Amino acid sequence: MKPRVAVLCSGRGSNMTALITAARAPDYPAEIALVISDKPAAPALGFAAAEGIAAQAVPAAAFGRDRAAHERAIDAVFVAHGIEVVCLAGYMRILTPYLVGRWAGRMLNIHPSLLPKYPGLDTHARALAAGEAEHGCTVHLVTAVLDDGPILGQASVPVLPGDDEPTLAARVLAQEHILFPATLAAFVRQMHLPESTPTP
């Protein structure tokens, strides 16, 4: 059985789409089994459902300021679907120690910079403002510190004369769509999954 992967996303889910597309290959070592969004109207949910993948909204607004309660609801869906690995693909919420701790060592995130440079938001604008010669993206394990977990893979692109934020972002995004599926594949091939997934 291939490890069952859940993808968390908040918007259109282009990286989620790249993962789903890659996982269609018979020799891909993981199954994208579940997509969850904190936004009920996220286009990613419709795409996943059309692909026959379980897709569910777990709206953050329903939990008010209780972020951990929202994450417990997400975790319950993970457990119900037998999830073994979680990928954050444009999930625009900072996780609490609850969910990070529950999935420590099995939660991957893709970030649009060459970490440790430019954690957080506005990475492309910051790279341009700093006069960087290259920029890129990173897949890393999620820890309690934002964008600070162990790096699993990176891809770089040159910063070209005349680049602005949209052109640089587009070039980086194209690499994200290659890097994330490849890094997930390498990760699941070497990981040692426990005999059972977390239980509540």
PDB file of C-alpha atoms in Angstrom:
ATOM      1  CA  MET A   1       0.000   0.000   0.000  1.00  0.00           C
ATOM      2  CA  LYS A   2       1.245   3.436  -0.881  1.00  0.00           C
ATOM      3  CA  PRO A   3       1.393   5.999   1.942  1.00  0.00           C
ATOM      4  CA  ARG A   4      -1.766   8.094   2.012  1.00  0.00           C
ATOM      5  CA  VAL A   5      -1.091  11.819   1.753  1.00  0.00           C
ATOM      6  CA  ALA A   6      -3.335  14.735   2.710  1.00  0.00           C
ATOM      7  CA  VAL A   7      -2.857  18.178   1.199  1.00  0.00           C
ATOM      8  CA  LEU A   8      -3.816  21.345   3.049  1.00  0.00           C
ATOM      9  CA  CYS A   9      -4.408  24.418   0.895  1.00  0.00           C
ATOM     10  CA  SER A  10      -6.257  27.722   1.029  1.00  0.00           C
ATOM     11  CA  GLY A  11      -6.702  28.827  -2.583  1.00  0.00           C
ATOM     12  CA  ARG A  12      -6.444  27.610  -6.148  1.00  0.00           C
ATOM     13  CA  GLY A  13      -4.075  24.823  -5.193  1.00  0.00           C
ATOM     14  CA  SER A  14      -1.575  24.849  -8.033  1.00  0.00           C
ATOM     15  CA  ASN A  15       0.965  22.898  -5.982  1.00  0.00           C
ATOM     16  CA  MET A  16      -1.787  20.504  -4.924  1.00  0.00           C
ATOM     17  CA  THR A  17      -2.593  20.010  -8.599  1.00  0.00           C
ATOM     18  CA  ALA A  18       1.063  19.259  -9.319  1.00  0.00           C
ATOM     19  CA  LEU A  19       1.079  16.626  -6.569  1.00  0.00           C
ATOM     20  CA  ILE A  20      -2.124  15.023  -7.835  1.00  0.00           C
ATOM     21  CA  THR A  21      -0.810  14.984 -11.405  1.00  0.00           C
ATOM     22  CA  ALA A  22       2.474  13.376 -10.358  1.00  0.00           C
ATOM     23  CA  ALA A  23       0.701  10.789  -8.221  1.00  0.00           C
ATOM     24  CA  ARG A  24      -1.276   9.560 -11.226  1.00  0.00           C
ATOM     25  CA  ALA A  25       1.880   7.806 -12.448  1.00  0.00           C
ATOM     26  CA  PRO A  26       1.755   4.101 -11.525  1.00  0.00           C
ATOM     27  CA  ASP A  27       5.274   4.194 -10.105  1.00  0.00           C
ATOM     28  CA  TYR A  28       4.711   7.255  -7.923  1.00  0.00           C
ATOM     29  CA  PRO A  29       5.257   6.062  -4.331  1.00  0.00           C
ATOM     30  CA  ALA A  30       2.414   7.950  -2.606  1.00  0.00           C
ATOM     31  CA  GLU A  31      -1.342   8.400  -2.987  1.00  0.00           C
ATOM     32  CA  ILE A  32      -2.953  11.814  -2.673  1.00  0.00           C
ATOM     33  CA  ALA A  33      -5.944  10.633  -0.680  1.00  0.00           C
ATOM     34  CA  LEU A  34      -7.408  13.807   0.841  1.00  0.00           C
ATOM     35  CA  VAL A  35      -7.522  17.567   0.261  1.00  0.00           C
ATOM     36  CA  ILE A  36      -8.613  19.929   3.038  1.00  0.00           C
ATOM     37  CA  SER A  37      -9.063  23.675   2.831  1.00  0.00           C
ATOM     38  CA  ASP A  38      -9.844  26.240   5.491  1.00  0.00           C
ATOM     39  CA  LYS A  39     -11.746  28.147   2.776  1.00  0.00           C
ATOM     40  CA  PRO A  40     -15.002  26.501   1.608  1.00  0.00           C
ATOM     41  CA  ALA A  41     -14.837  28.360  -1.710  1.00  0.00           C
ATOM     42  CA  ALA A  42     -11.245  27.354  -2.477  1.00  0.00           C
ATOM     43  CA  PRO A  43     -10.976  26.214  -6.114  1.00  0.00           C
ATOM     44  CA  ALA A  44      -8.626  23.448  -4.972  1.00  0.00           C
ATOM     45  CA  LEU A  45     -11.540  21.547  -3.450  1.00  0.00           C
ATOM     46  CA  GLY A  46     -13.422  21.405  -6.728  1.00  0.00           C
ATOM     47  CA  PHE A  47     -10.380  20.208  -8.637  1.00  0.00           C
ATOM     48  CA  ALA A  48      -9.628  17.481  -6.106  1.00  0.00           C
ATOM     49  CA  ALA A  49     -13.241  16.283  -6.067  1.00  0.00           C
ATOM     50  CA  ALA A  50     -13.267  16.144  -9.878  1.00  0.00           C
ATOM     51  CA  GLU A  51     -10.208  13.894  -9.662  1.00  0.00           C
ATOM     52  CA  GLY A  52     -12.056  11.503  -7.354  1.00  0.00           C
ATOM     53  CA  ILE A  53     -10.094  12.583  -4.281  1.00  0.00           C
ATOM     54  CA  ALA A  54     -11.833  13.195  -0.955  1.00  0.00           C
ATOM     55  CA  ALA A  55     -12.124  16.969  -0.586  1.00  0.00           C
ATOM     56  CA  GLN A  56     -13.403  18.704   2.508  1.00  0.00           C
ATOM     57  CA  ALA A  57     -13.604  22.225   3.856  1.00  0.00           C
ATOM     58  CA  VAL A  58     -12.892  22.719   7.532  1.00  0.00           C
ATOM     59  CA  PRO A  59     -13.619  26.440   7.852  1.00  0.00           C
ATOM     60  CA  ALA A  60     -11.497  28.274  10.370  1.00  0.00           C
ATOM     61  CA  ALA A  61     -14.234  30.849  10.896  1.00  0.00           C
ATOM     62  CA  ALA A  62     -16.430  28.265  12.593  1.00  0.00           C
ATOM     63  CA  PHE A  63     -13.943  28.027  15.471  1.00  0.00           C
ATOM     64  CA  GLY A  64     -13.449  31.717  16.134  1.00  0.00           C
ATOM     65  CA  ARG A  65     -10.141  32.393  17.836  1.00  0.00           C
ATOM     66  CA  ASP A  66      -9.657  28.801  18.977  1.00  0.00           C
ATOM     67  CA  ARG A  67      -7.001  27.775  16.469  1.00  0.00           C
ATOM     68  CA  ALA A  68      -6.209  24.524  18.248  1.00  0.00           C
ATOM     69  CA  ALA A  69      -9.883  23.466  18.086  1.00  0.00           C
ATOM     70  CA  HIS A  70      -9.826  24.091  14.346  1.00  0.00           C
ATOM     71  CA  GLU A  71      -6.719  21.950  14.049  1.00  0.00           C
ATOM     72  CA  ARG A  72      -8.249  19.162  16.133  1.00  0.00           C
ATOM     73  CA  ALA A  73     -11.112  19.065  13.649  1.00  0.00           C
ATOM     74  CA  ILE A  74      -8.627  18.836  10.768  1.00  0.00           C
ATOM     75  CA  ASP A  75      -6.666  16.132  12.547  1.00  0.00           C
ATOM     76  CA  ALA A  76      -9.844  14.101  13.061  1.00  0.00           C
ATOM     77  CA  VAL A  77     -10.389  14.133   9.289  1.00  0.00           C
ATOM     78  CA  PHE A  78      -6.781  13.024   8.741  1.00  0.00           C
ATOM     79  CA  VAL A  79      -7.279  10.093  11.095  1.00  0.00           C
ATOM     80  CA  ALA A  80     -10.632   9.145   9.567  1.00  0.00           C
ATOM     81  CA  HIS A  81      -8.981   8.908   6.141  1.00  0.00           C
ATOM     82  CA  GLY A  82      -5.933   6.940   7.298  1.00  0.00           C
ATOM     83  CA  ILE A  83      -3.522   9.717   6.412  1.00  0.00           C
ATOM     84  CA  GLU A  84       0.186   9.087   6.936  1.00  0.00           C
ATOM     85  CA  VAL A  85       1.827  12.214   5.486  1.00  0.00           C
ATOM     86  CA  VAL A  86       0.602  15.820   5.304  1.00  0.00           C
ATOM     87  CA  CYS A  87       1.647  18.386   2.692  1.00  0.00           C
ATOM     88  CA  LEU A  88       1.051  22.108   3.108  1.00  0.00           C
ATOM     89  CA  ALA A  89       0.543  23.609  -0.342  1.00  0.00           C
ATOM     90  CA  GLY A  90      -0.381  27.252  -0.069  1.00  0.00           C
ATOM     91  CA  TYR A  91      -2.037  26.809   3.313  1.00  0.00           C
ATOM     92  CA  MET A  92      -2.177  30.377   4.563  1.00  0.00           C
ATOM     93  CA  ARG A  93      -2.446  29.761   8.282  1.00  0.00           C
ATOM     94  CA  ILE A  94       0.302  29.494  10.871  1.00  0.00           C
ATOM     95  CA  LEU A  95      -0.128  26.185  12.664  1.00  0.00           C
ATOM     96  CA  THR A  96      -0.220  25.813  16.421  1.00  0.00           C
ATOM     97  CA  PRO A  97       2.037  23.400  18.321  1.00  0.00           C
ATOM     98  CA  TYR A  98      -0.911  20.980  18.466  1.00  0.00           C
ATOM     99  CA  LEU A  99      -0.984  19.997  14.793  1.00  0.00           C
ATOM    100  CA  VAL A 100       2.757  20.440  14.310  1.00  0.00           C
ATOM    101  CA  GLY A 101       3.373  18.086  17.208  1.00  0.00           C
ATOM    102  CA  ARG A 102       0.838  15.522  16.031  1.00  0.00           C
ATOM    103  CA  TRP A 103       2.489  15.248  12.624  1.00  0.00           C
ATOM    104  CA  ALA A 104       6.100  15.979  13.513  1.00  0.00           C
ATOM    105  CA  GLY A 105       8.420  14.405  10.979  1.00  0.00           C
ATOM    106  CA  ARG A 106       5.547  13.708   8.581  1.00  0.00           C
ATOM    107  CA  MET A 107       4.396  17.199   7.582  1.00  0.00           C
ATOM    108  CA  LEU A 108       6.008  18.910   4.583  1.00  0.00           C
ATOM    109  CA  ASN A 109       5.682  22.517   3.457  1.00  0.00           C
ATOM    110  CA  ILE A 110       6.705  24.283   0.274  1.00  0.00           C
ATOM    111  CA  HIS A 111       7.968  27.849   0.665  1.00  0.00           C
ATOM    112  CA  PRO A 112       8.770  30.332  -2.128  1.00  0.00           C
ATOM    113  CA  SER A 113      12.320  31.243  -1.176  1.00  0.00           C
ATOM    114  CA  LEU A 114      15.692  29.627  -0.731  1.00  0.00           C
ATOM    115  CA  LEU A 115      15.428  29.139   3.013  1.00  0.00           C
ATOM    116  CA  PRO A 116      16.813  30.191   5.412  1.00  0.00           C
ATOM    117  CA  LYS A 117      16.482  33.406   3.408  1.00  0.00           C
ATOM    118  CA  TYR A 118      13.095  35.121   3.485  1.00  0.00           C
ATOM    119  CA  PRO A 119      10.816  33.114   5.736  1.00  0.00           C
ATOM    120  CA  GLY A 120       7.268  34.398   5.932  1.00  0.00           C
ATOM    121  CA  LEU A 121       5.442  36.483   3.335  1.00  0.00           C
ATOM    122  CA  ASP A 122       6.376  38.701   0.369  1.00  0.00           C
ATOM    123  CA  THR A 123       9.412  36.598  -0.489  1.00  0.00           C
ATOM    124  CA  HIS A 124       9.687  37.681  -4.129  1.00  0.00           C
ATOM    125  CA  ALA A 125       9.509  41.395  -3.337  1.00  0.00           C
ATOM    126  CA  ARG A 126      12.082  40.970  -0.597  1.00  0.00           C
ATOM    127  CA  ALA A 127      14.460  39.064  -2.869  1.00  0.00           C
ATOM    128  CA  LEU A 128      14.170  41.768  -5.527  1.00  0.00           C
ATOM    129  CA  ALA A 129      14.663  44.562  -2.999  1.00  0.00           C
ATOM    130  CA  ALA A 130      17.822  42.849  -1.726  1.00  0.00           C
ATOM    131  CA  GLY A 131      19.277  42.576  -5.223  1.00  0.00           C
ATOM    132  CA  GLU A 132      19.544  38.798  -5.112  1.00  0.00           C
ATOM    133  CA  ALA A 133      21.113  37.081  -8.140  1.00  0.00           C
ATOM    134  CA  GLU A 134      19.069  33.952  -7.539  1.00  0.00           C
ATOM    135  CA  HIS A 135      15.839  33.044  -5.845  1.00  0.00           C
ATOM    136  CA  GLY A 136      13.823  29.846  -5.602  1.00  0.00           C
ATOM    137  CA  CYS A 137      11.774  27.528  -3.450  1.00  0.00           C
ATOM    138  CA  THR A 138      12.247  25.067  -0.612  1.00  0.00           C
ATOM    139  CA  VAL A 139      10.454  21.989   0.680  1.00  0.00           C
ATOM    140  CA  HIS A 140      11.037  21.463   4.384  1.00  0.00           C
ATOM    141  CA  LEU A 141       9.645  19.605   7.354  1.00  0.00           C
ATOM    142  CA  VAL A 142       7.297  21.685   9.470  1.00  0.00           C
ATOM    143  CA  THR A 143       8.399  22.551  12.990  1.00  0.00           C
ATOM    144  CA  ALA A 144       7.132  24.954  15.626  1.00  0.00           C
ATOM    145  CA  VAL A 145       9.288  27.757  14.179  1.00  0.00           C
ATOM    146  CA  LEU A 146       7.860  29.310  11.002  1.00  0.00           C
ATOM    147  CA  ASP A 147       9.646  28.127   7.825  1.00  0.00           C
ATOM    148  CA  ASP A 148      12.548  26.786   9.892  1.00  0.00           C
ATOM    149  CA  GLY A 149      12.333  22.991   9.690  1.00  0.00           C
ATOM    150  CA  PRO A 150      14.920  20.673   8.131  1.00  0.00           C
ATOM    151  CA  ILE A 151      15.290  21.295   4.396  1.00  0.00           C
ATOM    152  CA  LEU A 152      14.378  18.350   2.160  1.00  0.00           C
ATOM    153  CA  GLY A 153      14.878  19.946  -1.248  1.00  0.00           C
ATOM    154  CA  GLN A 154      15.438  23.242  -3.052  1.00  0.00           C
ATOM    155  CA  ALA A 155      15.266  24.607  -6.597  1.00  0.00           C
ATOM    156  CA  SER A 156      16.723  27.907  -7.710  1.00  0.00           C
ATOM    157  CA  VAL A 157      16.037  30.321 -10.549  1.00  0.00           C
ATOM    158  CA  PRO A 158      18.059  33.316 -11.721  1.00  0.00           C
ATOM    159  CA  VAL A 159      16.792  36.796 -10.997  1.00  0.00           C
ATOM    160  CA  LEU A 160      16.811  38.380 -14.448  1.00  0.00           C
ATOM    161  CA  PRO A 161      17.286  42.036 -15.398  1.00  0.00           C
ATOM    162  CA  GLY A 162      13.882  43.662 -15.577  1.00  0.00           C
ATOM    163  CA  ASP A 163      12.230  41.115 -13.302  1.00  0.00           C
ATOM    164  CA  ASP A 164       9.330  42.320 -11.258  1.00  0.00           C
ATOM    165  CA  GLU A 165       7.400  40.460  -8.588  1.00  0.00           C
ATOM    166  CA  PRO A 166       4.953  38.705 -10.968  1.00  0.00           C
ATOM    167  CA  THR A 167       7.613  37.527 -13.421  1.00  0.00           C
ATOM    168  CA  LEU A 168       9.878  36.231 -10.676  1.00  0.00           C
ATOM    169  CA  ALA A 169       6.976  34.592  -8.864  1.00  0.00           C
ATOM    170  CA  ALA A 170       5.913  32.793 -12.046  1.00  0.00           C
ATOM    171  CA  ARG A 171       9.414  31.440 -12.611  1.00  0.00           C
ATOM    172  CA  VAL A 172       9.637  30.213  -9.019  1.00  0.00           C
ATOM    173  CA  LEU A 173       6.156  28.661  -9.147  1.00  0.00           C
ATOM    174  CA  ALA A 174       7.117  26.583 -12.179  1.00  0.00           C
ATOM    175  CA  GLN A 175       9.953  25.123 -10.126  1.00  0.00           C
ATOM    176  CA  GLU A 176       7.671  24.536  -7.132  1.00  0.00           C
ATOM    177  CA  HIS A 177       5.489  22.323  -9.325  1.00  0.00           C
ATOM    178  CA  ILE A 178       8.528  20.165 -10.110  1.00  0.00           C
ATOM    179  CA  LEU A 179      10.205  20.239  -6.708  1.00  0.00           C
ATOM    180  CA  PHE A 180       7.281  19.380  -4.445  1.00  0.00           C
ATOM    181  CA  PRO A 181       6.246  16.108  -6.141  1.00  0.00           C
ATOM    182  CA  ALA A 182       9.873  15.004  -6.486  1.00  0.00           C
ATOM    183  CA  THR A 183      10.681  15.795  -2.860  1.00  0.00           C
ATOM    184  CA  LEU A 184       7.548  14.087  -1.551  1.00  0.00           C
ATOM    185  CA  ALA A 185       8.421  10.990  -3.583  1.00  0.00           C
ATOM    186  CA  ALA A 186      11.954  10.901  -2.192  1.00  0.00           C
ATOM    187  CA  PHE A 187      10.641  11.471   1.322  1.00  0.00           C
ATOM    188  CA  VAL A 188       8.104   8.640   1.329  1.00  0.00           C
ATOM    189  CA  ARG A 189      10.600   6.241  -0.225  1.00  0.00           C
ATOM    190  CA  GLN A 190      12.953   6.652   2.716  1.00  0.00           C
ATOM    191  CA  MET A 191      10.530   7.196   5.584  1.00  0.00           C
ATOM    192  CA  HIS A 192       9.687   4.548   8.163  1.00  0.00           C
ATOM    193  CA  LEU A 193       5.994   4.818   8.846  1.00  0.00           C
ATOM    194  CA  PRO A 194       4.637   3.662  12.176  1.00  0.00           C
ATOM    195  CA  GLU A 195       2.308   0.691  12.191  1.00  0.00           C
ATOM    196  CA  SER A 196      -0.689   2.936  12.676  1.00  0.00           C
ATOM    197  CA  THR A 197      -1.580   6.581  12.172  1.00  0.00           C
ATOM    198  CA  PRO A 198      -2.162   8.938  15.102  1.00  0.00           C
ATOM    199  CA  THR A 199      -5.348   8.391  17.033  1.00  0.00           C
ATOM    200  CA  PRO A 200      -7.273  11.074  18.870  1.00  0.00           C
TER     201      PRO A 200
END
